[in-house]
mmCIF file of C-alpha atoms in Angstrom:
data_model
loop_
_atom_site.group_PDB
_atom_site.id
_atom_site.type_symbol
_atom_site.label_atom_id
_atom_site.label_comp_id
_atom_site.label_asym_id
_atom_site.label_seq_id
_atom_site.Cartn_x
_atom_site.Cartn_y
_atom_site.Cartn_z
ATOM 1 C CA SER A 1 -11.911 -31.292 28.774
ATOM 2 C CA PHE A 2 -11.828 -29.782 25.374
ATOM 3 C CA GLY A 3 -12.074 -26.097 26.445
ATOM 4 C CA LEU A 4 -15.582 -25.798 24.652
ATOM 5 C CA LYS A 5 -17.730 -25.070 27.754
ATOM 6 C CA GLU A 6 -16.278 -21.642 27.983
ATOM 7 C CA PRO A 7 -14.623 -21.404 24.372
ATOM 8 C CA LYS A 8 -11.642 -19.179 23.827
ATOM 9 C CA LEU A 9 -13.295 -17.764 20.734
ATOM 10 C CA THR A 10 -16.844 -17.920 19.076
ATOM 11 C CA LEU A 11 -17.086 -17.211 15.413
ATOM 12 C CA THR A 12 -20.535 -16.505 14.093
ATOM 13 C CA LEU A 13 -21.155 -16.659 10.373
ATOM 14 C CA GLY A 14 -24.228 -15.296 8.513
ATOM 15 C CA LEU A 15 -25.240 -17.610 5.739
ATOM 16 C CA LYS A 16 -27.641 -17.036 3.005
ATOM 17 C CA GLU A 17 -31.037 -18.835 3.525
ATOM 18 C CA LYS A 18 -29.574 -20.772 6.651
ATOM 19 C CA GLY A 19 -29.263 -17.883 9.068
ATOM 20 C CA ASN A 20 -26.374 -17.720 11.552
ATOM 21 C CA THR A 21 -24.056 -20.594 12.469
ATOM 22 C CA SER A 22 -21.557 -20.385 15.276
ATOM 23 C CA ILE A 23 -18.125 -22.082 15.586
ATOM 24 C CA LEU A 24 -16.851 -22.601 19.117
ATOM 25 C CA VAL A 25 -13.035 -22.732 19.502
ATOM 26 C CA GLY A 26 -11.568 -24.455 22.416
ATOM 27 C CA ASP A 27 -8.078 -25.669 23.665
ATOM 28 C CA ASN A 28 -5.107 -26.889 21.622
ATOM 29 C CA SER A 29 -4.956 -30.601 21.142
ATOM 30 C CA PRO A 30 -2.115 -32.259 23.160
ATOM 31 C CA ILE A 31 -0.808 -33.818 19.942
ATOM 32 C CA GLY A 32 0.173 -31.610 17.096
ATOM 33 C CA SER A 33 -0.937 -28.091 16.671
ATOM 34 C CA SER A 34 -4.674 -28.597 16.245
ATOM 35 C CA LEU A 35 -7.557 -26.856 17.957
ATOM 36 C CA TYR A 36 -10.682 -28.357 19.274
ATOM 37 C CA ILE A 37 -13.746 -27.008 17.666
ATOM 38 C CA LYS A 38 -17.501 -27.477 17.620
ATOM 39 C CA LEU A 39 -20.494 -26.212 15.764
ATOM 40 C CA SER A 40 -23.043 -24.621 18.218
ATOM 41 C CA ASP A 41 -25.867 -26.721 16.950
ATOM 42 C CA LYS A 42 -23.865 -30.107 16.837
ATOM 43 C CA THR A 43 -22.695 -32.355 19.434
ATOM 44 C CA ALA A 44 -19.518 -33.624 17.659
ATOM 45 C CA VAL A 45 -16.049 -32.288 18.741
ATOM 46 C CA LEU A 46 -13.735 -31.835 15.810
ATOM 47 C CA LEU A 47 -10.084 -31.003 15.228
ATOM 48 C CA SER A 48 -8.872 -28.116 13.080
ATOM 49 C CA SER A 49 -5.396 -27.518 11.905
ATOM 50 C CA VAL A 50 -5.996 -23.542 11.914
ATOM 51 C CA ALA A 51 -3.928 -21.756 14.544
ATOM 52 C CA LEU A 52 -5.620 -19.689 17.108
ATOM 53 C CA LYS A 53 -3.564 -16.590 16.216
ATOM 54 C CA ASP A 54 -5.088 -16.850 12.641
ATOM 55 C CA LEU A 55 -8.534 -16.432 14.086
ATOM 56 C CA THR A 56 -7.988 -13.889 16.685
ATOM 57 C CA LYS A 57 -7.683 -10.763 14.636
ATOM 58 C CA SER A 58 -8.116 -7.234 16.050
ATOM 59 C CA LEU A 59 -10.532 -4.601 14.720
ATOM 60 C CA TYR A 60 -7.433 -2.806 13.215
ATOM 61 C CA HIS A 61 -6.353 -5.906 11.305
ATOM 62 C CA LEU A 62 -9.757 -6.392 9.851
ATOM 63 C CA ARG A 63 -10.383 -2.736 8.729
ATOM 64 C CA ASP A 64 -9.250 -1.453 5.290
ATOM 65 C CA LYS A 65 -6.045 0.437 5.773
ATOM 66 C CA THR A 66 -5.994 2.170 2.385
ATOM 67 C CA ILE A 67 -5.207 5.792 2.647
ATOM 68 C CA LEU A 68 -7.084 6.967 -0.548
ATOM 69 C CA GLU A 69 -8.989 4.815 -2.985
ATOM 70 C CA PHE A 70 -7.737 5.655 -6.431
ATOM 71 C CA SER A 71 -5.912 4.279 -9.468
ATOM 72 C CA THR A 72 -2.562 5.863 -10.189
ATOM 73 C CA GLY A 73 -3.145 5.747 -13.949
ATOM 74 C CA SER A 74 -6.448 7.737 -13.547
ATOM 75 C CA ILE A 75 -4.858 10.804 -11.919
ATOM 76 C CA SER A 76 -4.162 13.796 -14.200
ATOM 77 C CA LYS A 77 -3.707 16.546 -11.579
ATOM 78 C CA ILE A 78 -2.043 16.810 -8.097
ATOM 79 C CA ASN A 79 -2.320 19.871 -5.847
ATOM 80 C CA VAL A 80 -0.246 20.221 -2.710
ATOM 81 C CA GLU A 81 -1.076 22.969 -0.334
ATOM 82 C CA ARG A 82 1.162 23.953 2.578
ATOM 83 C CA GLU A 83 1.277 27.011 4.802
ATOM 84 C CA ASN A 84 3.667 29.115 2.715
ATOM 85 C CA ILE A 85 3.494 27.376 -0.735
ATOM 86 C CA LYS A 86 1.198 25.725 -3.279
ATOM 87 C CA ILE A 87 2.521 23.250 -5.767
ATOM 88 C CA GLY A 88 0.636 21.781 -8.695
ATOM 89 C CA PHE A 89 1.210 18.972 -11.096
ATOM 90 C CA GLU A 90 -0.656 18.363 -14.333
ATOM 91 C CA LYS A 91 -0.293 15.380 -16.565
ATOM 92 C CA LYS A 92 -0.818 15.732 -20.432
ATOM 93 C CA GLU A 93 -0.385 12.565 -22.360
ATOM 94 C CA ASN A 94 2.475 10.850 -20.487
ATOM 95 C CA ASN A 95 4.337 13.915 -19.295
ATOM 96 C CA TRP A 96 3.923 15.934 -16.026
ATOM 97 C CA THR A 97 4.289 19.648 -15.559
ATOM 98 C CA VAL A 98 4.990 21.299 -12.217
ATOM 99 C CA LYS A 99 3.478 24.629 -11.425
ATOM 100 C CA SER A 100 4.114 27.012 -8.405
ATOM 101 C CA GLY A 101 3.823 30.850 -8.563
ATOM 102 C CA GLU A 102 5.638 31.840 -11.655
ATOM 103 C CA LEU A 103 7.142 28.442 -12.295
ATOM 104 C CA ASN A 104 5.646 26.376 -14.972
ATOM 105 C CA SER A 105 8.031 23.829 -16.253
ATOM 106 C CA LYS A 106 8.430 20.142 -17.194
ATOM 107 C CA ALA A 107 8.557 17.742 -14.175
ATOM 108 C CA GLU A 108 10.537 14.575 -13.578
ATOM 109 C CA SER A 109 7.713 12.149 -14.322
ATOM 110 C CA SER A 110 9.416 9.365 -12.334
ATOM 111 C CA GLN A 111 9.275 11.494 -9.172
ATOM 112 C CA VAL A 112 5.675 12.462 -9.580
ATOM 113 C CA SER A 113 4.819 8.756 -10.203
ATOM 114 C CA ASN A 114 6.799 7.893 -6.990
ATOM 115 C CA LEU A 115 4.628 10.324 -5.180
ATOM 116 C CA LEU A 116 1.482 8.747 -6.310
ATOM 117 C CA SER A 117 2.782 5.244 -5.551
ATOM 118 C CA SER A 118 3.686 6.324 -2.062
ATOM 119 C CA ILE A 119 0.192 7.322 -1.265
ATOM 120 C CA ASP A 120 -1.241 4.273 -3.218
ATOM 121 C CA VAL A 121 0.783 1.659 -1.252
ATOM 122 C CA GLY A 122 1.068 3.518 1.951
ATOM 123 C CA LYS A 123 -1.128 2.189 4.714
ATOM 124 C CA ILE A 124 -2.890 3.693 7.753
ATOM 125 C CA LYS A 125 -0.842 3.195 10.869
ATOM 126 C CA SER A 126 -3.523 3.325 13.487
ATOM 127 C CA PHE A 127 -7.183 4.557 13.805
ATOM 128 C CA GLU A 128 -7.380 7.384 16.130
ATOM 129 C CA GLU A 129 -10.858 8.902 16.507
ATOM 130 C CA GLU A 130 -14.048 7.927 14.586
ATOM 131 C CA ASP A 131 -15.988 11.110 15.129
ATOM 132 C CA PRO A 132 -13.668 13.755 16.742
ATOM 133 C CA LYS A 133 -15.533 16.690 18.304
ATOM 134 C CA ASP A 134 -12.707 19.296 17.796
ATOM 135 C CA LEU A 135 -10.248 18.944 14.980
ATOM 136 C CA THR A 136 -8.262 21.861 16.309
ATOM 137 C CA LEU A 137 -6.571 19.508 18.833
ATOM 138 C CA LEU A 138 -5.406 17.285 16.075
ATOM 139 C CA GLY A 139 -4.167 20.165 13.825
ATOM 140 C CA LEU A 140 -6.820 19.316 11.107
ATOM 141 C CA ASP A 141 -9.014 22.423 11.356
ATOM 142 C CA LYS A 142 -6.194 24.027 9.386
ATOM 143 C CA PRO A 143 -4.098 21.115 7.867
ATOM 144 C CA GLU A 144 -0.379 21.494 7.637
ATOM 145 C CA ILE A 145 -0.548 19.730 4.262
ATOM 146 C CA LYS A 146 -3.576 19.263 1.923
ATOM 147 C CA ILE A 147 -3.104 16.961 -1.050
ATOM 148 C CA THR A 148 -5.831 16.788 -3.755
ATOM 149 C CA LEU A 149 -5.533 14.089 -6.466
ATOM 150 C CA SER A 150 -7.953 14.793 -9.432
ATOM 151 C CA GLU A 151 -8.906 12.410 -12.133
ATOM 152 C CA LYS A 152 -9.081 13.220 -15.777
ATOM 153 C CA ASP A 153 -11.466 16.060 -16.636
ATOM 154 C CA ASP A 154 -11.929 16.566 -12.816
ATOM 155 C CA ALA A 155 -14.323 13.761 -12.803
ATOM 156 C CA LYS A 156 -13.475 12.987 -9.304
ATOM 157 C CA SER A 157 -11.116 14.232 -6.606
ATOM 158 C CA HIS A 158 -9.450 12.535 -3.571
ATOM 159 C CA VAL A 159 -8.371 14.861 -0.778
ATOM 160 C CA LEU A 160 -5.956 13.822 2.013
ATOM 161 C CA MET A 161 -5.379 16.283 5.003
ATOM 162 C CA ILE A 162 -2.305 16.050 7.227
ATOM 163 C CA GLY A 163 -2.405 17.496 10.804
ATOM 164 C CA SER A 164 -0.201 17.643 13.916
ATOM 165 C CA LYS A 165 2.544 15.249 14.537
ATOM 166 C CA LYS A 166 2.135 12.510 17.290
ATOM 167 C CA GLY A 167 5.368 10.704 18.019
ATOM 168 C CA SER A 168 6.451 9.060 14.886
ATOM 169 C CA THR A 169 3.166 9.609 13.232
ATOM 170 C CA HIS A 170 0.937 12.435 11.933
ATOM 171 C CA TYR A 171 -2.818 12.825 12.409
ATOM 172 C CA ALA A 172 -4.630 12.656 9.022
ATOM 173 C CA LYS A 173 -8.183 12.412 7.446
ATOM 174 C CA THR A 174 -9.717 12.265 4.136
ATOM 175 C CA GLU A 175 -12.300 14.900 3.032
ATOM 176 C CA GLY A 176 -15.835 13.791 3.365
ATOM 177 C CA SER A 177 -15.189 11.334 6.197
ATOM 178 C CA LYS A 178 -15.147 11.939 9.902
ATOM 179 C CA ASN A 179 -12.755 9.452 11.159
ATOM 180 C CA VAL A 180 -9.140 10.420 11.945
ATOM 181 C CA PHE A 181 -6.190 8.128 11.434
ATOM 182 C CA ALA A 182 -2.533 8.320 11.838
ATOM 183 C CA LEU A 183 0.229 8.008 9.021
ATOM 184 C CA GLU A 184 3.844 7.276 9.457
ATOM 185 C CA THR A 185 5.933 10.494 9.478
ATOM 186 C CA ALA A 186 8.449 8.435 7.062
ATOM 187 C CA LEU A 187 5.506 8.736 4.542
ATOM 188 C CA VAL A 188 4.551 12.361 5.289
ATOM 189 C CA VAL A 189 8.048 13.678 4.666
ATOM 190 C CA LYS A 190 7.861 12.495 1.000
ATOM 191 C CA PHE A 191 5.178 14.886 0.188
ATOM 192 C CA PRO A 192 6.441 17.916 -1.862
ATOM 193 C CA LYS A 193 7.969 20.861 -0.100
ATOM 194 C CA ASN A 194 9.960 22.480 -2.911
ATOM 195 C CA PRO A 195 8.757 22.527 -6.528
ATOM 196 C CA LEU A 196 12.317 22.756 -7.773
ATOM 197 C CA ASP A 197 12.928 19.225 -6.455
ATOM 198 C CA PHE A 198 10.492 17.969 -9.109
ATOM 199 C CA LEU A 199 11.905 19.774 -12.159
ATOM 200 C CA SER A 200 12.999 17.550 -15.054
ATOM 201 C CA LYS A 201 16.767 16.995 -14.928
ATOM 202 C CA LYS A 202 17.072 16.553 -18.682
ATOM 203 C CA LEU A 203 19.203 19.161 -20.489
ATOM 204 C CA PHE A 204 17.473 18.458 -23.875
ATOM 205 C CA ASP A 205 14.202 16.856 -24.321
ATOM 206 C CA PHE A 206 14.546 14.657 -27.419
ATOM 207 C CA ALA A 207 14.412 11.032 -28.452
ATOM 208 C CA LYS A 208 18.004 9.852 -29.487
ATOM 209 C CA GLU A 209 16.450 8.049 -32.546
ATOM 210 C CA ASP A 210 15.408 11.452 -33.777
ATOM 211 C CA ALA A 211 18.800 12.923 -33.767
ATOM 212 C CA THR A 212 20.429 13.337 -37.305
ATOM 213 C CA GLY A 213 23.704 14.741 -36.074
ATOM 214 C CA PHE A 214 25.582 16.560 -33.582
ATOM 215 C CA GLU A 215 28.489 19.064 -33.191
ATOM 216 C CA ILE A 216 31.255 19.483 -30.522
ATOM 217 C CA LYS A 217 32.942 22.836 -30.644
ATOM 218 C CA THR A 218 35.940 23.775 -28.441
ATOM 219 C CA GLN A 219 38.464 26.800 -28.632
ATOM 220 C CA SER A 220 40.722 24.745 -30.963
ATOM 221 C CA GLU A 221 38.510 22.636 -33.163
ATOM 222 C CA THR A 222 34.950 21.842 -34.255
ATOM 223 C CA ILE A 223 33.830 18.254 -34.771
ATOM 224 C CA ARG A 224 30.623 17.499 -36.647
ATOM 225 C CA ALA A 225 28.936 14.158 -37.051
ATOM 226 C CA PHE A 226 25.988 13.430 -39.169
ATOM 227 C CA ASN A 227 23.829 10.300 -39.931
#
């Protein structure tokens, strides 16, 4: 009568020194939103206020969905490789430089930080294959995009590879692991395509408190101001 002869759910906990203990979850109580539960080695039937939906999690919900495990503050180099272009970013002190071909210029630090944040807070959309036999079918034998995040002094690198598109997602994997997962295309499109998009927009690089004067010159007059 409590739904515990054939429980809806059995939770088994491994406890230090006590071995395994199982909790049987039965029907909802007719009054309130409680569940009938019972310990496997006890006869008493109990009521729990936990909802069944909070206990019935899928494997996807329980897995870590972090794309790359890194700290944004520890990254000093970023390399983005695409089929026709390579874009590099390097951090010195608190400033980023963007490099690609003959381009070597100051980058818009906020945009580079946004790129790192997108990867850091982004989540895996779905887990596709744990041990794929052929990466060619997924476009990961020759990735469309390869992003390498390097920590200071190249102490450690984190590599993300992006493969073929699948609906509104892209196949992806990290270097050193076998499993293939999917990322939202909305995240993938944020990855750099053109190094010029990351150039600093400042006309002059200076701190306003360091300025001692300025001059405005037109065809008819010259105005000078000094501190």
